Amino acid sequence: KPQLVESGGGSVQAGGSLRLSCVASGYAHMVNCMGWFRQAPGKEREGTVIACSFGDRYTADSVKGRFTITRDGAKNAVDLQMNDLVPEDTAKYYCAAGPVLDSLSRLGDWGNGTQVTVSS
């Protein structure tokens, strides 16, 4: 069974940066789409940044210009560089992997999440 393990969360002041990493194992092949979702307290989980090997990408408007996703072309791994963090970025961040971007939320594999807290 696939396993996704996130790392790199933590606490930072507004304007700071964090880098999240995710490594996926248990796949027999390279996964097409990997990316990050986040869920803030009292809110629904939302897609943040997702990148697919065949070119599909998604970046939430709220993080454009601040968050950058990097896929490791040799293995199922993805990083999320988060710059200019604001308190509204506070959430638990989840790594997800799956074959199709549009169905990633419903059908993808998930990590346990890593907490990001941004203080003002």
PDB file of C-alpha atoms in Angstrom:
ATOM      1  CA  LYS A   1       0.000   0.000   0.000  1.00  0.00           C
ATOM      2  CA  PRO A   2       1.375   3.443  -0.879  1.00  0.00           C
ATOM      3  CA  GLN A   3       2.647   5.603   1.932  1.00  0.00           C
ATOM      4  CA  LEU A   4       3.242   9.345   1.845  1.00  0.00           C
ATOM      5  CA  VAL A   5       5.352  10.990   4.524  1.00  0.00           C
ATOM      6  CA  GLU A   6       5.493  14.747   4.938  1.00  0.00           C
ATOM      7  CA  SER A   7       8.118  16.751   6.772  1.00  0.00           C
ATOM      8  CA  GLY A   8       9.142  20.350   7.247  1.00  0.00           C
ATOM      9  CA  GLY A   9       6.197  21.959   8.972  1.00  0.00           C
ATOM     10  CA  GLY A  10       6.594  24.285  11.907  1.00  0.00           C
ATOM     11  CA  SER A  11       5.963  27.744  13.251  1.00  0.00           C
ATOM     12  CA  VAL A  12       7.132  30.943  11.646  1.00  0.00           C
ATOM     13  CA  GLN A  13       6.385  34.648  11.824  1.00  0.00           C
ATOM     14  CA  ALA A  14       4.559  36.431   9.047  1.00  0.00           C
ATOM     15  CA  GLY A  15       6.875  37.141   6.159  1.00  0.00           C
ATOM     16  CA  GLY A  16       8.960  34.061   6.825  1.00  0.00           C
ATOM     17  CA  SER A  17       9.489  30.927   4.783  1.00  0.00           C
ATOM     18  CA  LEU A  18       9.096  27.197   5.210  1.00  0.00           C
ATOM     19  CA  ARG A  19       9.818  24.237   2.979  1.00  0.00           C
ATOM     20  CA  LEU A  20       7.698  21.123   3.084  1.00  0.00           C
ATOM     21  CA  SER A  21       8.823  17.787   1.692  1.00  0.00           C
ATOM     22  CA  CYS A  22       6.918  14.653   0.830  1.00  0.00           C
ATOM     23  CA  VAL A  23       8.233  11.260  -0.148  1.00  0.00           C
ATOM     24  CA  ALA A  24       5.895   8.577  -1.451  1.00  0.00           C
ATOM     25  CA  SER A  25       6.694   4.886  -1.368  1.00  0.00           C
ATOM     26  CA  GLY A  26       4.926   1.703  -2.318  1.00  0.00           C
ATOM     27  CA  TYR A  27       4.252   2.595  -5.921  1.00  0.00           C
ATOM     28  CA  ALA A  28       5.368   0.344  -8.731  1.00  0.00           C
ATOM     29  CA  HIS A  29       5.769   3.338 -11.032  1.00  0.00           C
ATOM     30  CA  MET A  30       6.100   7.102 -11.055  1.00  0.00           C
ATOM     31  CA  VAL A  31       2.896   8.762  -9.917  1.00  0.00           C
ATOM     32  CA  ASN A  32       1.537  11.301 -12.376  1.00  0.00           C
ATOM     33  CA  CYS A  33       0.289  13.932  -9.940  1.00  0.00           C
ATOM     34  CA  MET A  34       1.673  14.947  -6.584  1.00  0.00           C
ATOM     35  CA  GLY A  35       0.864  18.011  -4.623  1.00  0.00           C
ATOM     36  CA  TRP A  36      -0.312  19.716  -1.512  1.00  0.00           C
ATOM     37  CA  PHE A  37      -3.653  20.384   0.063  1.00  0.00           C
ATOM     38  CA  ARG A  38      -4.282  22.248   3.276  1.00  0.00           C
ATOM     39  CA  GLN A  39      -7.005  22.431   5.866  1.00  0.00           C
ATOM     40  CA  ALA A  40      -7.361  25.265   8.326  1.00  0.00           C
ATOM     41  CA  PRO A  41      -9.419  24.877  11.519  1.00  0.00           C
ATOM     42  CA  GLY A  42     -13.106  25.088  10.740  1.00  0.00           C
ATOM     43  CA  LYS A  43     -12.551  25.113   6.999  1.00  0.00           C
ATOM     44  CA  GLU A  44     -12.714  22.583   4.228  1.00  0.00           C
ATOM     45  CA  ARG A  45      -9.617  21.049   2.775  1.00  0.00           C
ATOM     46  CA  GLU A  46      -8.431  22.940  -0.277  1.00  0.00           C
ATOM     47  CA  GLY A  47      -6.003  22.284  -3.047  1.00  0.00           C
ATOM     48  CA  THR A  48      -2.900  24.442  -2.767  1.00  0.00           C
ATOM     49  CA  VAL A  49      -0.290  23.506  -5.353  1.00  0.00           C
ATOM     50  CA  ILE A  50      -0.293  20.374  -7.512  1.00  0.00           C
ATOM     51  CA  ALA A  51       2.028  19.311 -10.303  1.00  0.00           C
ATOM     52  CA  CYS A  52       1.614  16.446 -12.738  1.00  0.00           C
ATOM     53  CA  SER A  53       4.270  14.827 -14.877  1.00  0.00           C
ATOM     54  CA  PHE A  54       2.213  15.229 -18.036  1.00  0.00           C
ATOM     55  CA  GLY A  55       1.916  18.976 -17.539  1.00  0.00           C
ATOM     56  CA  ASP A  56      -1.304  19.602 -15.621  1.00  0.00           C
ATOM     57  CA  ARG A  57      -0.785  22.002 -12.765  1.00  0.00           C
ATOM     58  CA  TYR A  58      -2.913  23.766 -10.190  1.00  0.00           C
ATOM     59  CA  THR A  59      -2.033  26.670  -7.947  1.00  0.00           C
ATOM     60  CA  ALA A  60      -4.547  28.291  -5.635  1.00  0.00           C
ATOM     61  CA  ASP A  61      -4.927  32.032  -6.228  1.00  0.00           C
ATOM     62  CA  SER A  62      -4.154  32.711  -2.582  1.00  0.00           C
ATOM     63  CA  VAL A  63      -0.621  31.330  -2.886  1.00  0.00           C
ATOM     64  CA  LYS A  64       0.374  32.366  -6.410  1.00  0.00           C
ATOM     65  CA  GLY A  65       3.713  34.104  -6.439  1.00  0.00           C
ATOM     66  CA  ARG A  66       4.534  32.860  -2.957  1.00  0.00           C
ATOM     67  CA  PHE A  67       4.449  29.040  -3.080  1.00  0.00           C
ATOM     68  CA  THR A  68       6.522  26.940  -5.479  1.00  0.00           C
ATOM     69  CA  ILE A  69       6.249  23.221  -6.010  1.00  0.00           C
ATOM     70  CA  THR A  70       9.177  21.083  -7.096  1.00  0.00           C
ATOM     71  CA  ARG A  71       8.882  17.493  -8.299  1.00  0.00           C
ATOM     72  CA  ASP A  72      11.795  15.111  -8.109  1.00  0.00           C
ATOM     73  CA  GLY A  73      11.936  13.573 -11.561  1.00  0.00           C
ATOM     74  CA  ALA A  74      13.726  10.464 -10.365  1.00  0.00           C
ATOM     75  CA  LYS A  75      11.412   9.461  -7.541  1.00  0.00           C
ATOM     76  CA  ASN A  76       7.976  10.056  -6.144  1.00  0.00           C
ATOM     77  CA  ALA A  77       8.821  13.109  -4.110  1.00  0.00           C
ATOM     78  CA  VAL A  78       7.654  16.680  -4.010  1.00  0.00           C
ATOM     79  CA  ASP A  79       8.674  19.812  -2.152  1.00  0.00           C
ATOM     80  CA  LEU A  80       6.711  22.954  -1.430  1.00  0.00           C
ATOM     81  CA  GLN A  81       8.654  26.160  -0.909  1.00  0.00           C
ATOM     82  CA  MET A  82       6.478  28.670   0.911  1.00  0.00           C
ATOM     83  CA  ASN A  83       7.634  32.283   1.015  1.00  0.00           C
ATOM     84  CA  ASP A  84       6.073  35.466   2.365  1.00  0.00           C
ATOM     85  CA  LEU A  85       3.888  33.464   4.675  1.00  0.00           C
ATOM     86  CA  VAL A  86       0.832  35.124   6.184  1.00  0.00           C
ATOM     87  CA  PRO A  87      -1.331  34.058   9.130  1.00  0.00           C
ATOM     88  CA  GLU A  88      -4.002  32.878   6.697  1.00  0.00           C
ATOM     89  CA  ASP A  89      -1.584  30.173   5.554  1.00  0.00           C
ATOM     90  CA  THR A  90      -1.894  28.521   8.952  1.00  0.00           C
ATOM     91  CA  ALA A  91      -3.226  25.027   8.331  1.00  0.00           C
ATOM     92  CA  LYS A  92      -2.377  21.383   8.294  1.00  0.00           C
ATOM     93  CA  TYR A  93      -0.730  20.613   4.987  1.00  0.00           C
ATOM     94  CA  TYR A  94      -1.277  17.245   3.350  1.00  0.00           C
ATOM     95  CA  CYS A  95       0.672  15.623   0.564  1.00  0.00           C
ATOM     96  CA  ALA A  96      -1.393  13.780  -2.022  1.00  0.00           C
ATOM     97  CA  ALA A  97      -0.543  11.563  -4.964  1.00  0.00           C
ATOM     98  CA  GLY A  98      -2.602  10.063  -7.746  1.00  0.00           C
ATOM     99  CA  PRO A  99      -2.999   9.555 -11.463  1.00  0.00           C
ATOM    100  CA  VAL A 100      -5.367  12.420 -12.322  1.00  0.00           C
ATOM    101  CA  LEU A 101      -5.349  16.005 -11.074  1.00  0.00           C
ATOM    102  CA  ASP A 102      -9.116  16.526 -11.152  1.00  0.00           C
ATOM    103  CA  SER A 103      -9.824  13.480  -8.993  1.00  0.00           C
ATOM    104  CA  LEU A 104      -6.809  13.764  -6.708  1.00  0.00           C
ATOM    105  CA  SER A 105      -8.836  15.012  -3.781  1.00  0.00           C
ATOM    106  CA  ARG A 106     -11.314  12.130  -3.953  1.00  0.00           C
ATOM    107  CA  LEU A 107      -9.191   9.250  -5.168  1.00  0.00           C
ATOM    108  CA  GLY A 108      -5.613  10.088  -4.287  1.00  0.00           C
ATOM    109  CA  ASP A 109      -3.362   8.663  -1.625  1.00  0.00           C
ATOM    110  CA  TRP A 110      -2.665  10.872   1.380  1.00  0.00           C
ATOM    111  CA  GLY A 111      -0.066  11.551   3.984  1.00  0.00           C
ATOM    112  CA  ASN A 112      -0.896  12.262   7.615  1.00  0.00           C
ATOM    113  CA  GLY A 113      -0.167  15.949   7.250  1.00  0.00           C
ATOM    114  CA  THR A 114       2.221  18.445   8.762  1.00  0.00           C
ATOM    115  CA  GLN A 115       1.228  21.552  10.692  1.00  0.00           C
ATOM    116  CA  VAL A 116       2.188  25.027   9.534  1.00  0.00           C
ATOM    117  CA  THR A 117       1.539  27.915  11.896  1.00  0.00           C
ATOM    118  CA  VAL A 118       2.165  31.521  10.911  1.00  0.00           C
ATOM    119  CA  SER A 119       2.011  34.160  13.607  1.00  0.00           C
ATOM    120  CA  SER A 120       1.460  37.853  13.006  1.00  0.00           C
TER     121      SER A 120
END
